[in-house]
mmCIF file with all atom_site columns, C-alpha atoms and ligand atoms in Angstrom:
data_model
loop_
_atom_site.group_PDB
_atom_site.id
_atom_site.type_symbol
_atom_site.label_atom_id
_atom_site.label_alt_id
_atom_site.label_comp_id
_atom_site.label_asym_id
_atom_site.label_entity_id
_atom_site.label_seq_id
_atom_site.pdbx_PDB_ins_code
_atom_site.Cartn_x
_atom_site.Cartn_y
_atom_site.Cartn_z
_atom_site.occupancy
_atom_site.B_iso_or_equiv
_atom_site.pdbx_formal_charge
_atom_site.auth_seq_id
_atom_site.auth_comp_id
_atom_site.auth_asym_id
_atom_site.auth_atom_id
_atom_site.pdbx_PDB_model_num
ATOM   1   C  CA  . MET A 1 1   ? 4.272   -9.580  -23.297 1.00 0.00 ? 20  MET A CA  1
ATOM   2   C  CA  . LYS A 1 2   ? 8.034   -9.248  -22.925 1.00 0.00 ? 21  LYS A CA  1
ATOM   3   C  CA  . THR A 1 3   ? 9.675   -11.091 -19.998 1.00 0.00 ? 22  THR A CA  1
ATOM   4   C  CA  . THR A 1 4   ? 10.934  -8.003  -18.158 1.00 0.00 ? 23  THR A CA  1
ATOM   5   C  CA  . LEU A 1 5   ? 7.454   -6.475  -18.090 1.00 0.00 ? 24  LEU A CA  1
ATOM   6   C  CA  . LYS A 1 6   ? 5.768   -9.741  -17.145 1.00 0.00 ? 25  LYS A CA  1
ATOM   7   C  CA  . THR A 1 7   ? 8.269   -10.285 -14.291 1.00 0.00 ? 26  THR A CA  1
ATOM   8   C  CA  . ALA A 1 8   ? 7.768   -6.734  -13.050 1.00 0.00 ? 27  ALA A CA  1
ATOM   9   C  CA  . LEU A 1 9   ? 3.977   -7.234  -12.975 1.00 0.00 ? 28  LEU A CA  1
ATOM   10  C  CA  . GLN A 1 10  ? 4.373   -10.559 -11.142 1.00 0.00 ? 29  GLN A CA  1
ATOM   11  C  CA  . GLU A 1 11  ? 6.666   -8.859  -8.616  1.00 0.00 ? 30  GLU A CA  1
ATOM   12  C  CA  . GLN A 1 12  ? 4.179   -6.052  -8.093  1.00 0.00 ? 31  GLN A CA  1
ATOM   13  C  CA  . PHE A 1 13  ? 1.446   -8.653  -7.442  1.00 0.00 ? 32  PHE A CA  1
ATOM   14  C  CA  . LEU A 1 14  ? 3.633   -9.959  -4.608  1.00 0.00 ? 33  LEU A CA  1
ATOM   15  C  CA  . ALA A 1 15  ? 4.485   -6.442  -3.395  1.00 0.00 ? 34  ALA A CA  1
ATOM   16  C  CA  . GLU A 1 16  ? 0.764   -5.750  -2.921  1.00 0.00 ? 35  GLU A CA  1
ATOM   17  C  CA  . TYR A 1 17  ? 0.475   -8.835  -0.708  1.00 0.00 ? 36  TYR A CA  1
ATOM   18  C  CA  . GLU A 1 18  ? 3.538   -7.650  1.222   1.00 0.00 ? 37  GLU A CA  1
ATOM   19  C  CA  . SER A 1 19  ? 1.837   -4.282  1.688   1.00 0.00 ? 38  SER A CA  1
ATOM   20  C  CA  . SER A 1 20  ? -1.277  -5.984  3.006   1.00 0.00 ? 39  SER A CA  1
ATOM   21  C  CA  . TYR A 1 21  ? 0.783   -8.085  5.404   1.00 0.00 ? 40  TYR A CA  1
ATOM   22  C  CA  . LEU A 1 22  ? 2.652   -5.002  6.648   1.00 0.00 ? 41  LEU A CA  1
ATOM   23  C  CA  . TYR A 1 23  ? -0.565  -3.052  7.266   1.00 0.00 ? 42  TYR A CA  1
ATOM   24  C  CA  . LEU A 1 24  ? -2.082  -6.001  9.077   1.00 0.00 ? 43  LEU A CA  1
ATOM   25  C  CA  . ALA A 1 25  ? 1.003   -6.136  11.327  1.00 0.00 ? 44  ALA A CA  1
ATOM   26  C  CA  . MET A 1 26  ? 0.493   -2.420  12.003  1.00 0.00 ? 45  MET A CA  1
ATOM   27  C  CA  . ALA A 1 27  ? -3.189  -3.115  12.791  1.00 0.00 ? 46  ALA A CA  1
ATOM   28  C  CA  . ALA A 1 28  ? -2.205  -5.824  15.269  1.00 0.00 ? 47  ALA A CA  1
ATOM   29  C  CA  . TYR A 1 29  ? 0.285   -3.468  16.935  1.00 0.00 ? 48  TYR A CA  1
ATOM   30  C  CA  . PHE A 1 30  ? -2.484  -0.865  17.362  1.00 0.00 ? 49  PHE A CA  1
ATOM   31  C  CA  . ASP A 1 31  ? -5.082  -3.387  18.542  1.00 0.00 ? 50  ASP A CA  1
ATOM   32  C  CA  . GLN A 1 32  ? -2.610  -4.694  21.113  1.00 0.00 ? 51  GLN A CA  1
ATOM   33  C  CA  . SER A 1 33  ? -1.843  -1.126  22.227  1.00 0.00 ? 52  SER A CA  1
ATOM   34  C  CA  . GLY A 1 34  ? -5.530  -0.249  22.748  1.00 0.00 ? 53  GLY A CA  1
ATOM   35  C  CA  . PHE A 1 35  ? -5.966  1.963   19.662  1.00 0.00 ? 54  PHE A CA  1
ATOM   36  C  CA  . SER A 1 36  ? -8.915  0.232   17.997  1.00 0.00 ? 55  SER A CA  1
ATOM   37  C  CA  . GLY A 1 37  ? -9.601  3.151   15.626  1.00 0.00 ? 56  GLY A CA  1
ATOM   38  C  CA  . LEU A 1 38  ? -6.033  3.229   14.279  1.00 0.00 ? 57  LEU A CA  1
ATOM   39  C  CA  . ALA A 1 39  ? -6.209  -0.573  14.001  1.00 0.00 ? 58  ALA A CA  1
ATOM   40  C  CA  . ASN A 1 40  ? -9.438  -0.254  12.004  1.00 0.00 ? 59  ASN A CA  1
ATOM   41  C  CA  . TRP A 1 41  ? -7.780  2.162   9.567   1.00 0.00 ? 60  TRP A CA  1
ATOM   42  C  CA  . MET A 1 42  ? -4.873  -0.256  9.062   1.00 0.00 ? 61  MET A CA  1
ATOM   43  C  CA  . LYS A 1 43  ? -7.192  -3.238  8.593   1.00 0.00 ? 62  LYS A CA  1
ATOM   44  C  CA  . GLN A 1 44  ? -9.092  -1.345  5.882   1.00 0.00 ? 63  GLN A CA  1
ATOM   45  C  CA  . GLN A 1 45  ? -5.763  -0.484  4.292   1.00 0.00 ? 64  GLN A CA  1
ATOM   46  C  CA  . ALA A 1 46  ? -4.714  -4.153  4.401   1.00 0.00 ? 65  ALA A CA  1
ATOM   47  C  CA  . LYS A 1 47  ? -7.960  -5.060  2.579   1.00 0.00 ? 66  LYS A CA  1
ATOM   48  C  CA  . GLU A 1 48  ? -7.321  -2.407  -0.079  1.00 0.00 ? 67  GLU A CA  1
ATOM   49  C  CA  . GLU A 1 49  ? -3.887  -3.859  -0.719  1.00 0.00 ? 68  GLU A CA  1
ATOM   50  C  CA  . LEU A 1 50  ? -5.411  -7.291  -1.288  1.00 0.00 ? 69  LEU A CA  1
ATOM   51  C  CA  . ALA A 1 51  ? -7.774  -5.696  -3.807  1.00 0.00 ? 70  ALA A CA  1
ATOM   52  C  CA  . HIS A 1 52  ? -4.714  -4.150  -5.524  1.00 0.00 ? 71  HIS A CA  1
ATOM   53  C  CA  . ALA A 1 53  ? -3.044  -7.575  -5.664  1.00 0.00 ? 72  ALA A CA  1
ATOM   54  C  CA  . MET A 1 54  ? -6.171  -8.989  -7.326  1.00 0.00 ? 73  MET A CA  1
ATOM   55  C  CA  . LYS A 1 55  ? -6.031  -6.298  -10.015 1.00 0.00 ? 74  LYS A CA  1
ATOM   56  C  CA  . TYR A 1 56  ? -2.551  -7.562  -10.984 1.00 0.00 ? 75  TYR A CA  1
ATOM   57  C  CA  . TYR A 1 57  ? -3.779  -11.157 -10.782 1.00 0.00 ? 76  TYR A CA  1
ATOM   58  C  CA  . ASP A 1 58  ? -6.732  -10.423 -13.087 1.00 0.00 ? 77  ASP A CA  1
ATOM   59  C  CA  . TYR A 1 59  ? -4.585  -8.402  -15.464 1.00 0.00 ? 78  TYR A CA  1
ATOM   60  C  CA  . LEU A 1 60  ? -1.934  -11.121 -15.821 1.00 0.00 ? 79  LEU A CA  1
ATOM   61  C  CA  . ILE A 1 61  ? -4.675  -13.697 -16.439 1.00 0.00 ? 80  ILE A CA  1
ATOM   62  C  CA  . SER A 1 62  ? -6.397  -11.448 -18.987 1.00 0.00 ? 81  SER A CA  1
ATOM   63  C  CA  . ARG A 1 63  ? -3.091  -11.163 -20.871 1.00 0.00 ? 82  ARG A CA  1
ATOM   64  C  CA  . LYS A 1 64  ? -2.656  -14.971 -20.767 1.00 0.00 ? 83  LYS A CA  1
ATOM   65  C  CA  . GLU A 1 65  ? 0.393   -14.642 -18.523 1.00 0.00 ? 84  GLU A CA  1
ATOM   66  C  CA  . THR A 1 66  ? 1.320   -16.746 -15.483 1.00 0.00 ? 85  THR A CA  1
ATOM   67  C  CA  . VAL A 1 67  ? 0.581   -15.590 -11.967 1.00 0.00 ? 86  VAL A CA  1
ATOM   68  C  CA  . THR A 1 68  ? 3.560   -16.552 -9.796  1.00 0.00 ? 87  THR A CA  1
ATOM   69  C  CA  . PHE A 1 69  ? 3.699   -17.035 -6.032  1.00 0.00 ? 88  PHE A CA  1
ATOM   70  C  CA  . ALA A 1 70  ? 6.541   -16.628 -3.570  1.00 0.00 ? 89  ALA A CA  1
ATOM   71  C  CA  . ALA A 1 71  ? 7.136   -16.467 0.168   1.00 0.00 ? 90  ALA A CA  1
ATOM   72  C  CA  . ILE A 1 72  ? 6.168   -13.215 1.855   1.00 0.00 ? 91  ILE A CA  1
ATOM   73  C  CA  . ALA A 1 73  ? 8.744   -11.915 4.320   1.00 0.00 ? 92  ALA A CA  1
ATOM   74  C  CA  . ALA A 1 74  ? 7.569   -11.332 7.891   1.00 0.00 ? 93  ALA A CA  1
ATOM   75  C  CA  . PRO A 1 75  ? 6.873   -7.632  8.450   1.00 0.00 ? 94  PRO A CA  1
ATOM   76  C  CA  . LYS A 1 76  ? 8.121   -5.608  11.401  1.00 0.00 ? 95  LYS A CA  1
ATOM   77  C  CA  . ALA A 1 77  ? 5.867   -6.156  14.440  1.00 0.00 ? 96  ALA A CA  1
ATOM   78  C  CA  . ASN A 1 78  ? 6.855   -3.440  16.900  1.00 0.00 ? 97  ASN A CA  1
ATOM   79  C  CA  . TRP A 1 79  ? 7.181   0.312   16.784  1.00 0.00 ? 98  TRP A CA  1
ATOM   80  C  CA  . LYS A 1 80  ? 8.204   2.889   19.342  1.00 0.00 ? 99  LYS A CA  1
ATOM   81  C  CA  . SER A 1 81  ? 5.186   5.160   18.852  1.00 0.00 ? 100 SER A CA  1
ATOM   82  C  CA  . VAL A 1 82  ? 1.995   5.739   16.862  1.00 0.00 ? 101 VAL A CA  1
ATOM   83  C  CA  . LYS A 1 83  ? 3.881   8.303   14.786  1.00 0.00 ? 102 LYS A CA  1
ATOM   84  C  CA  . ALA A 1 84  ? 6.668   5.811   14.007  1.00 0.00 ? 103 ALA A CA  1
ATOM   85  C  CA  . VAL A 1 85  ? 4.073   3.426   12.522  1.00 0.00 ? 104 VAL A CA  1
ATOM   86  C  CA  . PHE A 1 86  ? 2.712   6.077   10.170  1.00 0.00 ? 105 PHE A CA  1
ATOM   87  C  CA  . GLU A 1 87  ? 6.228   7.232   9.274   1.00 0.00 ? 106 GLU A CA  1
ATOM   88  C  CA  . ASP A 1 88  ? 6.938   3.664   8.143   1.00 0.00 ? 107 ASP A CA  1
ATOM   89  C  CA  . ALA A 1 89  ? 3.600   3.522   6.291   1.00 0.00 ? 108 ALA A CA  1
ATOM   90  C  CA  . TYR A 1 90  ? 4.513   6.754   4.483   1.00 0.00 ? 109 TYR A CA  1
ATOM   91  C  CA  . LYS A 1 91  ? 7.978   5.461   3.523   1.00 0.00 ? 110 LYS A CA  1
ATOM   92  C  CA  . HIS A 1 92  ? 6.368   2.242   2.342   1.00 0.00 ? 111 HIS A CA  1
ATOM   93  C  CA  . GLU A 1 93  ? 3.892   4.067   0.096   1.00 0.00 ? 112 GLU A CA  1
ATOM   94  C  CA  . GLN A 1 94  ? 6.718   6.173   -1.373  1.00 0.00 ? 113 GLN A CA  1
ATOM   95  C  CA  . LYS A 1 95  ? 8.562   2.943   -2.179  1.00 0.00 ? 114 LYS A CA  1
ATOM   96  C  CA  . ILE A 1 96  ? 5.448   1.506   -3.863  1.00 0.00 ? 115 ILE A CA  1
ATOM   97  C  CA  . THR A 1 97  ? 4.928   4.728   -5.841  1.00 0.00 ? 116 THR A CA  1
ATOM   98  C  CA  . ALA A 1 98  ? 8.501   4.435   -7.113  1.00 0.00 ? 117 ALA A CA  1
ATOM   99  C  CA  . SER A 1 99  ? 8.042   0.801   -8.138  1.00 0.00 ? 118 SER A CA  1
ATOM   100 C  CA  . ILE A 1 100 ? 4.814   1.586   -10.015 1.00 0.00 ? 119 ILE A CA  1
ATOM   101 C  CA  . GLY A 1 101 ? 6.625   4.448   -11.734 1.00 0.00 ? 120 GLY A CA  1
ATOM   102 C  CA  . LYS A 1 102 ? 9.343   2.026   -12.841 1.00 0.00 ? 121 LYS A CA  1
ATOM   103 C  CA  . LEU A 1 103 ? 6.717   -0.465  -14.034 1.00 0.00 ? 122 LEU A CA  1
ATOM   104 C  CA  . ALA A 1 104 ? 5.079   2.252   -16.125 1.00 0.00 ? 123 ALA A CA  1
ATOM   105 C  CA  . ASP A 1 105 ? 8.530   3.145   -17.559 1.00 0.00 ? 124 ASP A CA  1
ATOM   106 C  CA  . VAL A 1 106 ? 9.066   -0.483  -18.596 1.00 0.00 ? 125 VAL A CA  1
ATOM   107 C  CA  . ALA A 1 107 ? 5.591   -0.629  -20.187 1.00 0.00 ? 126 ALA A CA  1
ATOM   108 C  CA  . LEU A 1 108 ? 6.317   2.550   -22.169 1.00 0.00 ? 127 LEU A CA  1
ATOM   109 C  CA  . ASP A 1 109 ? 9.764   1.331   -23.108 1.00 0.00 ? 128 ASP A CA  1
ATOM   110 C  CA  . GLN A 1 110 ? 8.283   -1.844  -24.530 1.00 0.00 ? 129 GLN A CA  1
ATOM   111 C  CA  . LYS A 1 111 ? 5.444   0.050   -26.198 1.00 0.00 ? 130 LYS A CA  1
ATOM   112 C  CA  . ASP A 1 112 ? 2.908   -2.031  -24.276 1.00 0.00 ? 131 ASP A CA  1
ATOM   113 C  CA  . HIS A 1 113 ? 0.143   0.545   -24.252 1.00 0.00 ? 132 HIS A CA  1
ATOM   114 C  CA  . ALA A 1 114 ? -2.449  -1.761  -22.693 1.00 0.00 ? 133 ALA A CA  1
ATOM   115 C  CA  . THR A 1 115 ? -0.233  -2.297  -19.640 1.00 0.00 ? 134 THR A CA  1
ATOM   116 C  CA  . TYR A 1 116 ? 0.620   1.386   -19.504 1.00 0.00 ? 135 TYR A CA  1
ATOM   117 C  CA  . ALA A 1 117 ? -3.116  2.201   -19.463 1.00 0.00 ? 136 ALA A CA  1
ATOM   118 C  CA  . PHE A 1 118 ? -3.761  -0.474  -16.806 1.00 0.00 ? 137 PHE A CA  1
ATOM   119 C  CA  . LEU A 1 119 ? -1.076  1.084   -14.593 1.00 0.00 ? 138 LEU A CA  1
ATOM   120 C  CA  . GLN A 1 120 ? -2.572  4.579   -14.724 1.00 0.00 ? 139 GLN A CA  1
ATOM   121 C  CA  . TRP A 1 121 ? -5.166  3.613   -12.083 1.00 0.00 ? 140 TRP A CA  1
ATOM   122 C  CA  . PHE A 1 122 ? -2.298  2.774   -9.722  1.00 0.00 ? 141 PHE A CA  1
ATOM   123 C  CA  . VAL A 1 123 ? -0.441  5.987   -10.529 1.00 0.00 ? 142 VAL A CA  1
ATOM   124 C  CA  . THR A 1 124 ? -3.506  7.990   -9.398  1.00 0.00 ? 143 THR A CA  1
ATOM   125 C  CA  . GLU A 1 125 ? -4.181  5.696   -6.438  1.00 0.00 ? 144 GLU A CA  1
ATOM   126 C  CA  . GLN A 1 126 ? -0.616  6.173   -5.136  1.00 0.00 ? 145 GLN A CA  1
ATOM   127 C  CA  . THR A 1 127 ? -1.018  9.954   -4.999  1.00 0.00 ? 146 THR A CA  1
ATOM   128 C  CA  . GLU A 1 128 ? -4.163  9.432   -2.937  1.00 0.00 ? 147 GLU A CA  1
ATOM   129 C  CA  . GLU A 1 129 ? -2.517  6.888   -0.629  1.00 0.00 ? 148 GLU A CA  1
ATOM   130 C  CA  . GLU A 1 130 ? 0.537   9.073   -0.006  1.00 0.00 ? 149 GLU A CA  1
ATOM   131 C  CA  . ASN A 1 131 ? -1.710  12.094  0.685   1.00 0.00 ? 150 ASN A CA  1
ATOM   132 C  CA  . GLN A 1 132 ? -3.872  10.174  3.167   1.00 0.00 ? 151 GLN A CA  1
ATOM   133 C  CA  . VAL A 1 133 ? -0.878  8.975   5.185   1.00 0.00 ? 152 VAL A CA  1
ATOM   134 C  CA  . GLU A 1 134 ? 0.771   12.406  5.009   1.00 0.00 ? 153 GLU A CA  1
ATOM   135 C  CA  . ASP A 1 135 ? -2.418  13.961  6.375   1.00 0.00 ? 154 ASP A CA  1
ATOM   136 C  CA  . ILE A 1 136 ? -2.476  11.539  9.332   1.00 0.00 ? 155 ILE A CA  1
ATOM   137 C  CA  . LEU A 1 137 ? 1.231   12.202  9.980   1.00 0.00 ? 156 LEU A CA  1
ATOM   138 C  CA  . HIS A 1 138 ? 0.557   15.931  10.001  1.00 0.00 ? 157 HIS A CA  1
ATOM   139 C  CA  . LYS A 1 139 ? -2.189  15.469  12.616  1.00 0.00 ? 158 LYS A CA  1
ATOM   140 C  CA  . LEU A 1 140 ? 0.170   13.336  14.707  1.00 0.00 ? 159 LEU A CA  1
ATOM   141 C  CA  . GLN A 1 141 ? 2.811   16.048  14.498  1.00 0.00 ? 160 GLN A CA  1
ATOM   142 C  CA  . LEU A 1 142 ? 0.267   18.578  15.760  1.00 0.00 ? 161 LEU A CA  1
ATOM   143 C  CA  . ALA A 1 143 ? -0.793  16.242  18.591  1.00 0.00 ? 162 ALA A CA  1
ATOM   144 C  CA  . GLY A 1 144 ? 2.807   15.632  19.687  1.00 0.00 ? 163 GLY A CA  1
ATOM   145 C  CA  . ASP A 1 145 ? 2.806   13.806  23.033  1.00 0.00 ? 164 ASP A CA  1
ATOM   146 C  CA  . ASN A 1 146 ? -0.750  14.885  23.785  1.00 0.00 ? 165 ASN A CA  1
ATOM   147 C  CA  . THR A 1 147 ? -2.683  11.653  24.478  1.00 0.00 ? 166 THR A CA  1
ATOM   148 C  CA  . VAL A 1 148 ? -6.059  13.390  24.027  1.00 0.00 ? 167 VAL A CA  1
ATOM   149 C  CA  . GLY A 1 149 ? -5.023  14.446  20.516  1.00 0.00 ? 168 GLY A CA  1
ATOM   150 C  CA  . ILE A 1 150 ? -3.972  10.890  19.634  1.00 0.00 ? 169 ILE A CA  1
ATOM   151 C  CA  . LEU A 1 151 ? -7.236  9.489   21.062  1.00 0.00 ? 170 LEU A CA  1
ATOM   152 C  CA  . MET A 1 152 ? -9.216  11.987  18.963  1.00 0.00 ? 171 MET A CA  1
ATOM   153 C  CA  . LEU A 1 153 ? -7.396  10.728  15.870  1.00 0.00 ? 172 LEU A CA  1
ATOM   154 C  CA  . ASP A 1 154 ? -8.081  7.151   17.000  1.00 0.00 ? 173 ASP A CA  1
ATOM   155 C  CA  . ARG A 1 155 ? -11.787 7.971   17.106  1.00 0.00 ? 174 ARG A CA  1
ATOM   156 C  CA  . GLU A 1 156 ? -11.679 9.685   13.691  1.00 0.00 ? 175 GLU A CA  1
ATOM   157 C  CA  . LEU A 1 157 ? -9.868  6.798   11.990  1.00 0.00 ? 176 LEU A CA  1
ATOM   158 C  CA  . GLY A 1 158 ? -12.216 4.299   13.595  1.00 0.00 ? 177 GLY A CA  1
ATOM   159 C  CA  . SER A 1 159 ? -14.912 5.408   11.167  1.00 0.00 ? 178 SER A CA  1
ATOM   160 C  CA  . ARG A 1 160 ? -13.040 4.339   8.002   1.00 0.00 ? 179 ARG A CA  1
ATOM   161 C  CA  . ALA A 1 161 ? -15.155 1.713   6.302   1.00 0.00 ? 180 ALA A CA  1
HETATM 162 FE FE1 . OFO B 2 .   ? -1.174  -0.870  -3.173  1.00 0.00 ? 228 OFO B FE1 1
HETATM 163 O  O1  . OFO B 2 .   ? -1.079  0.836   -2.603  1.00 0.00 ? 228 OFO B O1  1
HETATM 164 FE FE2 . OFO B 2 .   ? -0.374  0.936   -0.880  1.00 0.00 ? 228 OFO B FE2 1
HETATM 165 O  O2  . OFO B 2 .   ? 1.088   -0.067  -1.051  1.00 0.00 ? 228 OFO B O2  1
#
């Protein structure tokens, strides 16, 4: 595998851990604010991100490439509202979608079809992740400052397993 592609995959492995860390920080913010359902949703999301990281780990190993480790920056810990948390989550997913798009471009550029095929799962997954967060944001927009509406969403998101 060419160095640029290998480095990009190693960086994405780290980015998935960063995502997990960010969502766990969001979960803690919700738990500490009394929204256990929203916290549950974020904890499940944090677990999914770890599973994504492992896909990169396994792929690098399967291609006989090195898995590299680096420090993970501390995520933000405070937000001004429930909506602000999901706005950040949405921006974060858009950023991840863009970086997977770039990774796929590099794979195509280098005619590494195996990596390009591997990345297709993530391309599909990102559409789903962006849609899920967008849907929650839409519900929060409808709820506005209505606490009952936010508590109903808290109950709904508490069932994510
Ligand atoms: Fe790994 O999908 Fe979100 O960031």
